[in-house]
mmCIF file of C-alpha atoms and ligand atoms in Angstrom:
data_model
loop_
_atom_site.group_PDB
_atom_site.id
_atom_site.type_symbol
_atom_site.label_atom_id
_atom_site.label_comp_id
_atom_site.label_asym_id
_atom_site.label_seq_id
_atom_site.Cartn_x
_atom_site.Cartn_y
_atom_site.Cartn_z
ATOM 1 C CA MET A 7 15.923 14.001 24.432
ATOM 2 C CA LYS A 8 16.902 10.327 24.517
ATOM 3 C CA ILE A 9 15.154 7.095 23.588
ATOM 4 C CA ARG A 10 14.435 5.382 26.885
ATOM 5 C CA ASN A 11 12.597 2.277 25.792
ATOM 6 C CA ALA A 12 10.752 0.650 22.905
ATOM 7 C CA PHE A 13 8.455 -2.311 22.582
ATOM 8 C CA VAL A 14 6.466 -4.190 19.978
ATOM 9 C CA ASN A 15 2.701 -4.528 20.149
ATOM 10 C CA ILE A 16 0.977 -7.282 18.176
ATOM 11 C CA THR A 17 -2.784 -7.117 17.987
ATOM 12 C CA SER A 18 -5.502 -8.612 15.804
ATOM 13 C CA PRO A 19 -8.658 -6.463 15.834
ATOM 14 C CA GLY A 20 -10.063 -8.247 12.771
ATOM 15 C CA ARG A 21 -6.570 -8.672 11.286
ATOM 16 C CA ASN A 22 -2.984 -8.661 12.542
ATOM 17 C CA PHE A 23 -0.941 -5.514 13.099
ATOM 18 C CA VAL A 24 2.612 -5.056 14.379
ATOM 19 C CA THR A 25 3.213 -1.668 16.010
ATOM 20 C CA LEU A 26 6.411 -0.260 17.494
ATOM 21 C CA LYS A 27 6.151 2.214 20.337
ATOM 22 C CA ILE A 28 9.278 4.239 21.118
ATOM 23 C CA GLU A 29 9.366 6.089 24.451
ATOM 24 C CA THR A 30 11.669 8.975 25.363
ATOM 25 C CA ASP A 31 13.029 10.243 28.648
ATOM 26 C CA GLU A 32 10.814 13.345 28.251
ATOM 27 C CA GLY A 33 7.596 11.333 28.251
ATOM 28 C CA ILE A 34 6.918 11.801 24.524
ATOM 29 C CA TYR A 35 6.390 8.582 22.564
ATOM 30 C CA GLY A 36 5.997 7.737 18.889
ATOM 31 C CA LEU A 37 4.308 4.938 16.947
ATOM 32 C CA GLY A 38 5.510 3.093 13.863
ATOM 33 C CA ASP A 39 3.828 0.352 11.819
ATOM 34 C CA GLY A 40 5.794 -2.810 10.954
ATOM 35 C CA THR A 41 2.952 -4.989 9.671
ATOM 36 C CA LEU A 42 4.016 -7.453 6.954
ATOM 37 C CA ASN A 43 0.957 -9.426 5.940
ATOM 38 C CA GLY A 44 1.401 -13.137 6.707
ATOM 39 C CA ARG A 45 4.940 -12.643 8.111
ATOM 40 C CA GLU A 46 4.149 -10.471 11.135
ATOM 41 C CA LEU A 47 6.145 -12.380 13.734
ATOM 42 C CA ALA A 48 9.354 -12.183 11.695
ATOM 43 C CA VAL A 49 9.200 -8.377 11.843
ATOM 44 C CA ALA A 50 8.337 -8.461 15.553
ATOM 45 C CA SER A 51 11.428 -10.566 16.235
ATOM 46 C CA TYR A 52 13.650 -8.405 13.998
ATOM 47 C CA LEU A 53 12.543 -5.377 15.994
ATOM 48 C CA SER A 54 12.688 -6.855 19.502
ATOM 49 C CA ASP A 55 15.760 -9.034 19.084
ATOM 50 C CA HIS A 56 17.890 -6.888 16.797
ATOM 51 C CA LEU A 57 16.819 -3.237 16.486
ATOM 52 C CA ILE A 58 15.423 -2.115 19.828
ATOM 53 C CA PRO A 59 18.646 -2.859 21.758
ATOM 54 C CA CYS A 60 20.515 -0.505 19.360
ATOM 55 C CA LEU A 61 18.070 2.354 19.887
ATOM 56 C CA ILE A 62 18.226 2.879 23.627
ATOM 57 C CA GLY A 63 19.976 6.130 24.568
ATOM 58 C CA ARG A 64 19.930 7.607 21.042
ATOM 59 C CA ASP A 65 18.623 11.059 20.130
ATOM 60 C CA PRO A 66 15.207 10.468 18.454
ATOM 61 C CA PHE A 67 15.654 13.617 16.308
ATOM 62 C CA GLN A 68 18.454 11.891 14.360
ATOM 63 C CA THR A 69 16.123 10.264 11.829
ATOM 64 C CA GLU A 70 18.702 10.287 9.021
ATOM 65 C CA ASP A 71 21.597 8.913 11.041
ATOM 66 C CA ILE A 72 19.492 6.246 12.742
ATOM 67 C CA TRP A 73 18.103 5.160 9.358
ATOM 68 C CA GLN A 74 21.619 4.838 7.927
ATOM 69 C CA TYR A 75 22.789 3.029 11.062
ATOM 70 C CA LEU A 76 20.037 0.422 10.775
ATOM 71 C CA TYR A 77 20.338 0.061 6.985
ATOM 72 C CA ARG A 78 24.073 0.226 6.309
ATOM 73 C CA GLY A 79 25.043 -0.970 9.753
ATOM 74 C CA ALA A 80 23.313 -4.332 9.393
ATOM 75 C CA TYR A 81 25.450 -5.267 6.364
ATOM 76 C CA TRP A 82 22.423 -7.335 5.169
ATOM 77 C CA ARG A 83 20.354 -4.807 3.259
ATOM 78 C CA ARG A 84 16.863 -4.645 1.836
ATOM 79 C CA GLY A 85 14.145 -7.290 1.962
ATOM 80 C CA PRO A 86 10.612 -6.826 3.295
ATOM 81 C CA VAL A 87 11.322 -7.938 6.887
ATOM 82 C CA THR A 88 14.356 -5.672 7.267
ATOM 83 C CA MET A 89 12.729 -2.681 5.597
ATOM 84 C CA ALA A 90 9.390 -2.977 7.445
ATOM 85 C CA SER A 91 11.347 -3.077 10.700
ATOM 86 C CA ILE A 92 13.422 -0.017 9.762
ATOM 87 C CA ALA A 93 10.197 1.720 8.679
ATOM 88 C CA ALA A 94 8.592 1.057 12.064
ATOM 89 C CA VAL A 95 11.522 2.760 13.811
ATOM 90 C CA ASP A 96 11.709 5.632 11.322
ATOM 91 C CA VAL A 97 8.003 6.486 11.444
ATOM 92 C CA ALA A 98 7.934 6.348 15.254
ATOM 93 C CA LEU A 99 10.849 8.832 15.306
ATOM 94 C CA TRP A 100 9.073 11.247 12.919
ATOM 95 C CA ASP A 101 6.018 11.007 15.195
ATOM 96 C CA ILE A 102 8.175 11.903 18.196
ATOM 97 C CA LYS A 103 9.815 14.768 16.306
ATOM 98 C CA GLY A 104 6.439 16.237 15.368
ATOM 99 C CA LYS A 105 5.117 15.947 18.909
ATOM 100 C CA ALA A 106 8.291 17.460 20.390
ATOM 101 C CA LEU A 107 8.117 20.411 17.972
ATOM 102 C CA ASN A 108 4.345 20.639 18.404
ATOM 103 C CA THR A 109 3.618 20.417 14.686
ATOM 104 C CA PRO A 110 2.044 17.881 12.301
ATOM 105 C CA VAL A 111 4.560 15.719 10.430
ATOM 106 C CA TYR A 112 3.646 17.229 7.045
ATOM 107 C CA ASN A 113 5.223 20.494 8.227
ATOM 108 C CA LEU A 114 8.529 18.671 8.689
ATOM 109 C CA LEU A 115 8.384 17.331 5.114
ATOM 110 C CA GLY A 116 7.876 20.608 3.260
ATOM 111 C CA GLY A 117 4.525 21.817 4.556
ATOM 112 C CA ARG A 118 1.203 21.698 2.755
ATOM 113 C CA SER A 119 1.391 21.305 -1.015
ATOM 114 C CA ARG A 120 -2.339 20.635 -1.436
ATOM 115 C CA GLN A 121 -5.643 20.948 0.378
ATOM 116 C CA GLY A 122 -6.511 17.252 0.407
ATOM 117 C CA VAL A 123 -5.263 13.852 -0.656
ATOM 118 C CA MET A 124 -7.310 12.198 -3.421
ATOM 119 C CA VAL A 125 -7.966 8.567 -2.530
ATOM 120 C CA TYR A 126 -9.363 5.611 -4.439
ATOM 121 C CA ALA A 127 -11.722 3.011 -3.051
ATOM 122 C CA HIS A 128 -12.264 -0.644 -3.964
ATOM 123 C CA ALA A 129 -15.455 -1.719 -5.705
ATOM 124 C CA ASN A 130 -15.971 -5.378 -6.459
ATOM 125 C CA GLY A 131 -18.700 -7.833 -7.384
ATOM 126 C CA LYS A 132 -19.117 -11.467 -8.249
ATOM 127 C CA ASP A 133 -20.000 -10.336 -11.789
ATOM 128 C CA ILE A 134 -20.180 -7.088 -13.780
ATOM 129 C CA THR A 135 -23.687 -6.151 -12.603
ATOM 130 C CA HIS A 136 -22.714 -6.482 -8.945
ATOM 131 C CA ALA A 137 -19.470 -4.600 -9.553
ATOM 132 C CA ILE A 138 -21.427 -1.690 -11.096
ATOM 133 C CA GLU A 139 -23.697 -1.596 -8.031
ATOM 134 C CA ASP A 140 -20.644 -1.390 -5.810
ATOM 135 C CA VAL A 141 -19.120 1.401 -7.915
ATOM 136 C CA GLU A 142 -22.388 3.316 -7.461
ATOM 137 C CA ARG A 143 -22.295 2.731 -3.690
ATOM 138 C CA HIS A 144 -18.767 4.169 -3.510
ATOM 139 C CA ARG A 145 -19.682 7.073 -5.768
ATOM 140 C CA GLN A 146 -22.459 7.959 -3.348
ATOM 141 C CA LEU A 147 -19.970 7.849 -0.483
ATOM 142 C CA GLY A 148 -18.112 10.612 -2.325
ATOM 143 C CA TYR A 149 -15.209 8.771 -3.962
ATOM 144 C CA ARG A 150 -13.989 10.243 -7.256
ATOM 145 C CA ALA A 151 -11.579 7.422 -8.010
ATOM 146 C CA ILE A 152 -12.599 3.760 -7.822
ATOM 147 C CA ARG A 153 -10.736 0.523 -8.436
ATOM 148 C CA VAL A 154 -12.995 -2.079 -10.043
ATOM 149 C CA GLN A 155 -12.521 -5.861 -9.798
ATOM 150 C CA SER A 156 -15.114 -8.467 -10.665
ATOM 151 C CA GLY A 157 -15.548 -12.227 -10.842
ATOM 152 C CA PHE A 158 -15.868 -13.825 -14.275
ATOM 153 C CA SER A 159 -16.920 -17.170 -15.648
ATOM 154 C CA GLY A 160 -14.038 -19.603 -15.970
ATOM 155 C CA ASN A 161 -12.703 -18.937 -12.450
ATOM 156 C CA LYS A 162 -14.544 -19.860 -9.232
ATOM 157 C CA SER A 163 -12.959 -17.006 -7.318
ATOM 158 C CA THR A 164 -10.370 -14.337 -7.953
ATOM 159 C CA TYR A 165 -8.248 -11.594 -6.407
ATOM 160 C CA GLY A 166 -10.129 -8.629 -4.980
ATOM 161 C CA VAL A 167 -13.569 -10.245 -4.818
ATOM 162 C CA PRO A 168 -14.750 -11.812 -1.523
ATOM 163 C CA LYS A 169 -15.540 -15.545 -1.736
ATOM 164 C CA ALA A 170 -18.705 -15.085 0.329
ATOM 165 C CA THR A 171 -20.684 -11.954 1.168
ATOM 166 C CA GLY A 172 -18.887 -9.409 3.352
ATOM 167 C CA ARG A 173 -15.819 -7.217 3.065
ATOM 168 C CA TYR A 174 -12.798 -8.224 1.031
ATOM 169 C CA GLU A 175 -9.789 -8.832 3.273
ATOM 170 C CA PRO A 176 -6.463 -9.840 1.679
ATOM 171 C CA ALA A 177 -5.287 -12.318 4.361
ATOM 172 C CA GLU A 178 -7.382 -15.189 5.700
ATOM 173 C CA ARG A 179 -7.001 -16.818 9.100
ATOM 174 C CA GLY A 180 -5.483 -20.299 9.237
ATOM 175 C CA LEU A 181 -3.156 -21.740 6.602
ATOM 176 C CA PRO A 182 -3.125 -20.332 3.030
ATOM 177 C CA SER A 183 -6.297 -21.035 1.116
ATOM 178 C CA GLU A 184 -6.117 -21.921 -2.578
ATOM 179 C CA TYR A 185 -7.695 -20.090 -5.500
ATOM 180 C CA ASP A 186 -7.749 -21.085 -9.132
ATOM 181 C CA TRP A 187 -6.573 -19.026 -12.061
ATOM 182 C CA ALA A 188 -7.056 -18.963 -15.837
ATOM 183 C CA THR A 189 -5.635 -16.039 -17.794
ATOM 184 C CA GLU A 190 -7.661 -16.335 -20.999
ATOM 185 C CA PRO A 191 -11.159 -15.734 -19.564
ATOM 186 C CA TYR A 192 -9.749 -12.921 -17.426
ATOM 187 C CA LEU A 193 -8.294 -11.163 -20.470
ATOM 188 C CA ARG A 194 -11.610 -11.471 -22.350
ATOM 189 C CA HIS A 195 -13.547 -10.240 -19.332
ATOM 190 C CA VAL A 196 -11.726 -7.080 -18.176
ATOM 191 C CA PRO A 197 -12.370 -4.914 -21.287
ATOM 192 C CA LYS A 198 -16.098 -5.843 -21.078
ATOM 193 C CA LEU A 199 -16.137 -4.848 -17.412
ATOM 194 C CA PHE A 200 -14.720 -1.389 -18.124
ATOM 195 C CA GLU A 201 -16.865 -0.885 -21.206
ATOM 196 C CA ARG A 202 -19.968 -1.422 -19.044
ATOM 197 C CA VAL A 203 -18.668 0.726 -16.180
ATOM 198 C CA ARG A 204 -17.818 3.644 -18.496
ATOM 199 C CA ASP A 205 -21.182 3.309 -20.273
ATOM 200 C CA HIS A 206 -22.938 3.495 -16.949
ATOM 201 C CA PHE A 207 -20.992 6.285 -15.248
ATOM 202 C CA GLY A 208 -19.581 8.393 -18.087
ATOM 203 C CA GLU A 209 -16.129 9.977 -17.995
ATOM 204 C CA ASP A 210 -16.328 11.716 -14.609
ATOM 205 C CA LEU A 211 -14.932 8.940 -12.422
ATOM 206 C CA HIS A 212 -11.287 7.888 -12.273
ATOM 207 C CA LEU A 213 -11.218 4.111 -12.828
ATOM 208 C CA LEU A 214 -8.412 1.796 -11.752
ATOM 209 C CA HIS A 215 -7.750 -1.934 -11.984
ATOM 210 C CA ASP A 216 -5.306 -4.301 -10.239
ATOM 211 C CA CYS A 217 -3.985 -7.232 -12.341
ATOM 212 C CA HIS A 218 -2.162 -8.474 -9.217
ATOM 213 C CA HIS A 219 1.020 -9.738 -10.922
ATOM 214 C CA ARG A 220 -0.744 -12.341 -13.079
ATOM 215 C CA LEU A 221 0.073 -11.583 -16.688
ATOM 216 C CA THR A 222 3.032 -11.946 -19.008
ATOM 217 C CA PRO A 223 4.349 -8.703 -20.520
ATOM 218 C CA ILE A 224 2.744 -9.308 -23.900
ATOM 219 C CA GLU A 225 -0.608 -10.231 -22.307
ATOM 220 C CA ALA A 226 -0.473 -7.058 -20.225
ATOM 221 C CA ALA A 227 0.465 -5.010 -23.283
ATOM 222 C CA GLY A 228 -2.598 -6.350 -25.106
ATOM 223 C CA LEU A 229 -4.867 -5.669 -22.144
ATOM 224 C CA GLY A 230 -3.581 -2.112 -21.782
ATOM 225 C CA LYS A 231 -4.294 -1.501 -25.460
ATOM 226 C CA GLU A 232 -7.815 -2.890 -25.266
ATOM 227 C CA LEU A 233 -8.534 -0.709 -22.223
ATOM 228 C CA GLU A 234 -7.414 2.548 -23.863
ATOM 229 C CA PRO A 235 -10.958 3.614 -24.939
ATOM 230 C CA TYR A 236 -12.039 3.570 -21.252
ATOM 231 C CA HIS A 237 -9.296 5.972 -20.062
ATOM 232 C CA LEU A 238 -8.167 4.170 -16.943
ATOM 233 C CA PHE A 239 -6.264 6.096 -14.284
ATOM 234 C CA TRP A 240 -3.968 3.040 -14.178
ATOM 235 C CA ILE A 241 -3.593 -0.682 -14.425
ATOM 236 C CA GLU A 242 -1.639 -1.989 -11.464
ATOM 237 C CA ASP A 243 0.970 -4.762 -11.205
ATOM 238 C CA PRO A 244 0.347 -6.116 -14.720
ATOM 239 C CA VAL A 245 3.357 -8.458 -14.336
ATOM 240 C CA PRO A 246 5.284 -9.621 -11.253
ATOM 241 C CA ALA A 247 7.016 -6.451 -10.225
ATOM 242 C CA GLU A 248 10.543 -7.795 -9.823
ATOM 243 C CA PHE A 249 10.640 -8.339 -13.586
ATOM 244 C CA GLU A 250 11.523 -4.790 -14.523
ATOM 245 C CA GLU A 251 12.161 -5.271 -18.241
ATOM 246 C CA GLY A 252 8.686 -6.678 -18.680
ATOM 247 C CA TYR A 253 7.475 -3.125 -18.226
ATOM 248 C CA ARG A 254 9.416 -1.997 -21.286
ATOM 249 C CA ILE A 255 7.380 -4.350 -23.466
ATOM 250 C CA ILE A 256 4.109 -3.097 -21.966
ATOM 251 C CA ARG A 257 5.198 0.487 -22.504
ATOM 252 C CA GLU A 258 5.999 -0.092 -26.149
ATOM 253 C CA HIS A 259 2.409 -1.083 -26.855
ATOM 254 C CA THR A 260 0.011 0.958 -24.779
ATOM 255 C CA THR A 261 -0.636 4.407 -23.337
ATOM 256 C CA THR A 262 -2.721 3.061 -20.438
ATOM 257 C CA PRO A 263 -0.851 4.340 -17.348
ATOM 258 C CA ILE A 264 0.998 1.746 -15.272
ATOM 259 C CA ALA A 265 1.394 1.518 -11.481
ATOM 260 C CA THR A 266 3.568 -0.912 -9.587
ATOM 261 C CA GLY A 267 5.685 -1.418 -6.499
ATOM 262 C CA GLU A 268 3.508 -2.340 -3.519
ATOM 263 C CA VAL A 269 5.896 -5.250 -2.846
ATOM 264 C CA PHE A 270 9.038 -3.120 -3.319
ATOM 265 C CA ASN A 271 11.115 -2.164 -0.332
ATOM 266 C CA SER A 272 14.006 -0.164 -1.774
ATOM 267 C CA ILE A 273 14.763 2.498 -4.347
ATOM 268 C CA TRP A 274 16.824 -0.197 -6.072
ATOM 269 C CA ASP A 275 13.660 -2.182 -6.809
ATOM 270 C CA ALA A 276 12.250 0.768 -8.721
ATOM 271 C CA HIS A 277 15.358 2.474 -10.057
ATOM 272 C CA ASP A 278 15.255 1.164 -13.641
ATOM 273 C CA LEU A 279 11.470 1.374 -13.863
ATOM 274 C CA ILE A 280 11.609 5.036 -12.945
ATOM 275 C CA ARG A 281 14.658 6.193 -14.886
ATOM 276 C CA ASN A 282 13.440 4.428 -18.038
ATOM 277 C CA GLN A 283 9.950 5.877 -17.556
ATOM 278 C CA TRP A 284 8.355 2.446 -17.808
ATOM 279 C CA ILE A 285 5.839 3.279 -15.082
ATOM 280 C CA ASP A 286 3.682 6.259 -14.164
ATOM 281 C CA TYR A 287 2.984 5.605 -10.466
ATOM 282 C CA ILE A 288 5.177 4.120 -7.761
ATOM 283 C CA ARG A 289 3.211 2.181 -5.103
ATOM 284 C CA MET A 290 5.926 1.309 -2.593
ATOM 285 C CA THR A 291 4.678 2.774 0.640
ATOM 286 C CA ILE A 292 6.032 3.873 3.963
ATOM 287 C CA VAL A 293 5.727 0.654 5.981
ATOM 288 C CA HIS A 294 7.299 -1.648 3.389
ATOM 289 C CA GLY A 295 9.680 0.914 1.928
ATOM 290 C CA GLY A 296 11.874 1.732 4.906
ATOM 291 C CA GLY A 297 9.806 4.606 6.306
ATOM 292 C CA ILE A 298 9.430 8.299 5.588
ATOM 293 C CA THR A 299 13.184 8.896 5.369
ATOM 294 C CA HIS A 300 13.634 6.479 2.468
ATOM 295 C CA LEU A 301 10.336 7.214 0.689
ATOM 296 C CA LYS A 302 11.162 10.925 0.579
ATOM 297 C CA LYS A 303 14.269 10.087 -1.466
ATOM 298 C CA VAL A 304 12.300 7.732 -3.702
ATOM 299 C CA ALA A 305 9.595 10.345 -4.334
ATOM 300 C CA ASP A 306 12.162 13.050 -5.119
ATOM 301 C CA PHE A 307 13.964 10.734 -7.543
ATOM 302 C CA ALA A 308 10.663 9.756 -9.196
ATOM 303 C CA ALA A 309 9.691 13.415 -9.572
ATOM 304 C CA LEU A 310 12.607 13.948 -11.967
ATOM 305 C CA TYR A 311 10.961 11.469 -14.365
ATOM 306 C CA HIS A 312 7.332 12.611 -13.976
ATOM 307 C CA VAL A 313 6.534 9.486 -11.973
ATOM 308 C CA ARG A 314 3.996 10.173 -9.243
ATOM 309 C CA THR A 315 3.187 8.358 -6.019
ATOM 310 C CA GLY A 316 0.188 6.046 -5.669
ATOM 311 C CA PHE A 317 0.832 4.461 -2.296
ATOM 312 C CA HIS A 318 -0.472 1.049 -1.331
ATOM 313 C CA GLY A 319 -3.197 1.416 1.294
ATOM 314 C CA ALA A 320 -4.899 -1.963 1.804
ATOM 315 C CA THR A 321 -6.195 -2.955 5.250
ATOM 316 C CA ASP A 322 -2.936 -4.727 6.116
ATOM 317 C CA LEU A 323 -1.300 -1.309 6.345
ATOM 318 C CA SER A 324 -2.259 -0.062 9.797
ATOM 319 C CA PRO A 325 -3.780 3.332 10.636
ATOM 320 C CA VAL A 326 -0.246 4.393 11.629
ATOM 321 C CA THR A 327 0.895 3.892 8.028
ATOM 322 C CA MET A 328 -2.260 5.565 6.699
ATOM 323 C CA ALA A 329 -1.549 8.619 8.844
ATOM 324 C CA ALA A 330 2.112 8.703 7.818
ATOM 325 C CA ALA A 331 1.128 8.391 4.152
ATOM 326 C CA LEU A 332 -1.410 11.218 4.433
ATOM 327 C CA HIS A 333 1.173 13.564 5.963
ATOM 328 C CA PHE A 334 3.636 12.573 3.252
ATOM 329 C CA ASN A 335 1.078 12.922 0.443
ATOM 330 C CA THR A 336 0.086 16.359 1.723
ATOM 331 C CA ALA A 337 3.653 17.612 1.588
ATOM 332 C CA ILE A 338 5.306 16.283 -1.582
ATOM 333 C CA ASN A 339 4.831 17.824 -5.013
ATOM 334 C CA ASN A 340 4.589 14.632 -7.122
ATOM 335 C CA PHE A 341 1.675 13.031 -5.301
ATOM 336 C CA GLY A 342 -0.697 11.124 -7.599
ATOM 337 C CA ILE A 343 -3.310 9.240 -5.593
ATOM 338 C CA GLN A 344 -3.602 7.218 -2.355
ATOM 339 C CA GLU A 345 -5.325 3.839 -1.989
ATOM 340 C CA HIS A 346 -7.988 3.803 0.727
ATOM 341 C CA MET A 347 -9.441 0.556 1.972
ATOM 342 C CA PRO A 348 -11.191 1.560 5.214
ATOM 343 C CA HIS A 349 -10.284 -0.390 8.343
ATOM 344 C CA SER A 350 -12.866 -2.256 10.396
ATOM 345 C CA GLU A 351 -14.497 -0.548 13.371
ATOM 346 C CA GLU A 352 -12.479 -2.770 15.733
ATOM 347 C CA THR A 353 -9.229 -1.622 14.115
ATOM 348 C CA ASP A 354 -10.231 2.048 14.239
ATOM 349 C CA ALA A 355 -11.129 1.683 17.928
ATOM 350 C CA VAL A 356 -7.692 0.249 18.761
ATOM 351 C CA PHE A 357 -5.905 2.927 16.682
ATOM 352 C CA SER A 358 -7.719 6.208 17.269
ATOM 353 C CA HIS A 359 -6.708 8.744 14.654
ATOM 354 C CA ASN A 360 -7.144 12.322 13.497
ATOM 355 C CA TYR A 361 -7.303 11.720 9.756
ATOM 356 C CA THR A 362 -10.646 12.187 8.024
ATOM 357 C CA PHE A 363 -12.390 11.506 4.712
ATOM 358 C CA LYS A 364 -14.677 13.873 2.821
ATOM 359 C CA ASP A 365 -15.852 13.974 -0.799
ATOM 360 C CA GLY A 366 -13.174 11.655 -2.141
ATOM 361 C CA TYR A 367 -10.290 13.305 -0.287
ATOM 362 C CA MET A 368 -8.488 12.499 2.947
ATOM 363 C CA PHE A 369 -6.861 14.898 5.368
ATOM 364 C CA PRO A 370 -4.116 14.097 7.904
ATOM 365 C CA GLY A 371 -5.416 16.476 10.582
ATOM 366 C CA ASP A 372 -3.354 19.064 12.444
ATOM 367 C CA ALA A 373 -2.448 17.186 15.628
ATOM 368 C CA PRO A 374 1.288 17.263 16.451
ATOM 369 C CA GLY A 375 3.171 14.251 15.061
ATOM 370 C CA LEU A 376 1.135 11.716 13.103
ATOM 371 C CA GLY A 377 -2.103 12.074 15.064
ATOM 372 C CA VAL A 378 -2.578 8.344 15.772
ATOM 373 C CA ASP A 379 -2.701 6.574 19.112
ATOM 374 C CA LEU A 380 -2.759 2.953 20.243
ATOM 375 C CA ASP A 381 -5.179 1.805 22.948
ATOM 376 C CA GLU A 382 -2.991 -0.870 24.508
ATOM 377 C CA ASN A 383 -5.693 -2.248 26.803
ATOM 378 C CA LEU A 384 -8.107 -2.721 23.943
ATOM 379 C CA ALA A 385 -5.323 -4.108 21.723
ATOM 380 C CA ALA A 386 -4.601 -6.751 24.366
ATOM 381 C CA GLN A 387 -8.121 -8.112 23.909
ATOM 382 C CA TYR A 388 -7.238 -9.149 20.336
ATOM 383 C CA PRO A 389 -4.312 -11.599 20.446
ATOM 384 C CA TYR A 390 -2.355 -12.473 17.295
ATOM 385 C CA GLN A 391 -3.989 -15.054 15.036
ATOM 386 C CA ARG A 392 -2.065 -16.866 12.346
ATOM 387 C CA ALA A 393 -3.186 -15.676 8.896
ATOM 388 C CA TYR A 394 -1.839 -15.899 5.366
ATOM 389 C CA LEU A 395 -2.450 -14.499 1.918
ATOM 390 C CA PRO A 396 -3.984 -17.106 -0.403
ATOM 391 C CA ILE A 397 -2.078 -18.942 -3.091
ATOM 392 C CA ASN A 398 -3.112 -19.317 -6.719
ATOM 393 C CA ARG A 399 -3.052 -22.389 -8.978
ATOM 394 C CA LYS A 400 -3.734 -22.696 -12.685
ATOM 395 C CA LEU A 401 -6.584 -25.032 -13.563
ATOM 396 C CA ASP A 402 -4.141 -27.960 -14.018
ATOM 397 C CA GLY A 403 -2.681 -27.394 -10.538
ATOM 398 C CA THR A 404 0.454 -25.413 -11.460
ATOM 399 C CA LEU A 405 1.330 -22.840 -8.824
ATOM 400 C CA ALA A 406 0.868 -19.305 -10.200
ATOM 401 C CA ASP A 407 1.372 -15.779 -8.894
ATOM 402 C CA TRP A 408 -1.168 -14.566 -6.336
HETATM 403 C C1 GCO B 501 -3.830 -3.716 -3.241
HETATM 404 C C2 GCO B 501 -3.101 -4.956 -2.948
HETATM 405 C C3 GCO B 501 -3.578 -5.785 -1.799
HETATM 406 C C4 GCO B 501 -2.509 -6.835 -1.500
HETATM 407 C C5 GCO B 501 -2.365 -7.023 -0.032
HETATM 408 C C6 GCO B 501 -1.175 -7.893 0.298
HETATM 409 O O1 GCO B 501 -3.599 -3.201 -4.317
HETATM 410 O O2 GCO B 501 -4.570 -3.253 -2.394
HETATM 411 O O3 GCO B 501 -2.784 -5.674 -4.107
HETATM 412 O O4 GCO B 501 -4.838 -6.327 -1.932
HETATM 413 O O5 GCO B 501 -2.772 -8.053 -2.116
HETATM 414 O O6 GCO B 501 -2.278 -5.783 0.577
HETATM 415 O O7 GCO B 501 -0.971 -7.952 1.657
HETATM 416 MG MG1 MG B 502 -2.314 -4.190 -5.568
#
């Protein structure tokens, strides 16, 4: 079998997605996700202008060699644009391989290691009372693990909580909008939030929280300590994740588990964090981490240090990535949890898929390959729309981490 052609699809059914479709001379095709929130067109160009010409005529079964060719062969390694582009190719090739061998991708990665993939949902509210209502709503939907974010006095708006009513969506159309940020009221607020949530729901639920890169190591260490009585599943991205040694300070002070890495794109971003056991969960996922081929190596390395996976799964990761992650999570031994932020109906209509949700677990389905398809006619009805993640400023105007 040979790769005959490949092309990039950009569509915006509620939000932007970049999808690579690789076609073979035997009529089998595969899909890969290359969505990089707010930088979609850079990946599309990297794929169309630089990668696709190198793929034509190659054997799509050679996932390892093609990965090495695109990674080592470029000389310029790593970085989110490069690695999302390589991931799009890699995942499309695994999809082709599964379809050609008539088996779901999880069977190519070791087979089933578990019955289902535990996922966590997002609950949020403009204050603690509304957040508790949203936790209850998700509990009734069957979720056993719930991330909780809430607004607090001292900040007009914050990460994870929609500004107006409606779903929370990370990117907003148009140019970047601006939010304000004050650390002190946030640090006073979060322990109260989890005290109330635990009081209300007891110990049965797994509770998670995303600090979204906003604290200093010593602030995060203090927060982790104050949260210990509420037994969180994790706190996520307590400090900007490229600052690896910051995690050592957090670790020295608290036993609250730590997750990070959704912005990582290489094993070298996580190497010290893992080998020093400064984190418990690695969040780098398939689309931003160079695809299945690279993530398999990362997961195996992490397993040596009792670090488990907790893949990023916000709405900017397309259903193609969700499917790939579910196959991956089904097969590896050191799976921890998977983030699940359901896509809009428009997105699900453009990307029909075989994966399902029931009682807090997701299942990849048994269709050959990944079990996702792209309705190109419907996709064409949703042209790309410029969108960005917001930016964050301290109350005096200083630019801060979003
Ligand atoms: C999460 C993330 C997202 C990101 C977004 C960036 O944990 O789900 O932090 O909300 O901000 O995916 O594109
Ligand atoms: Mg996050």
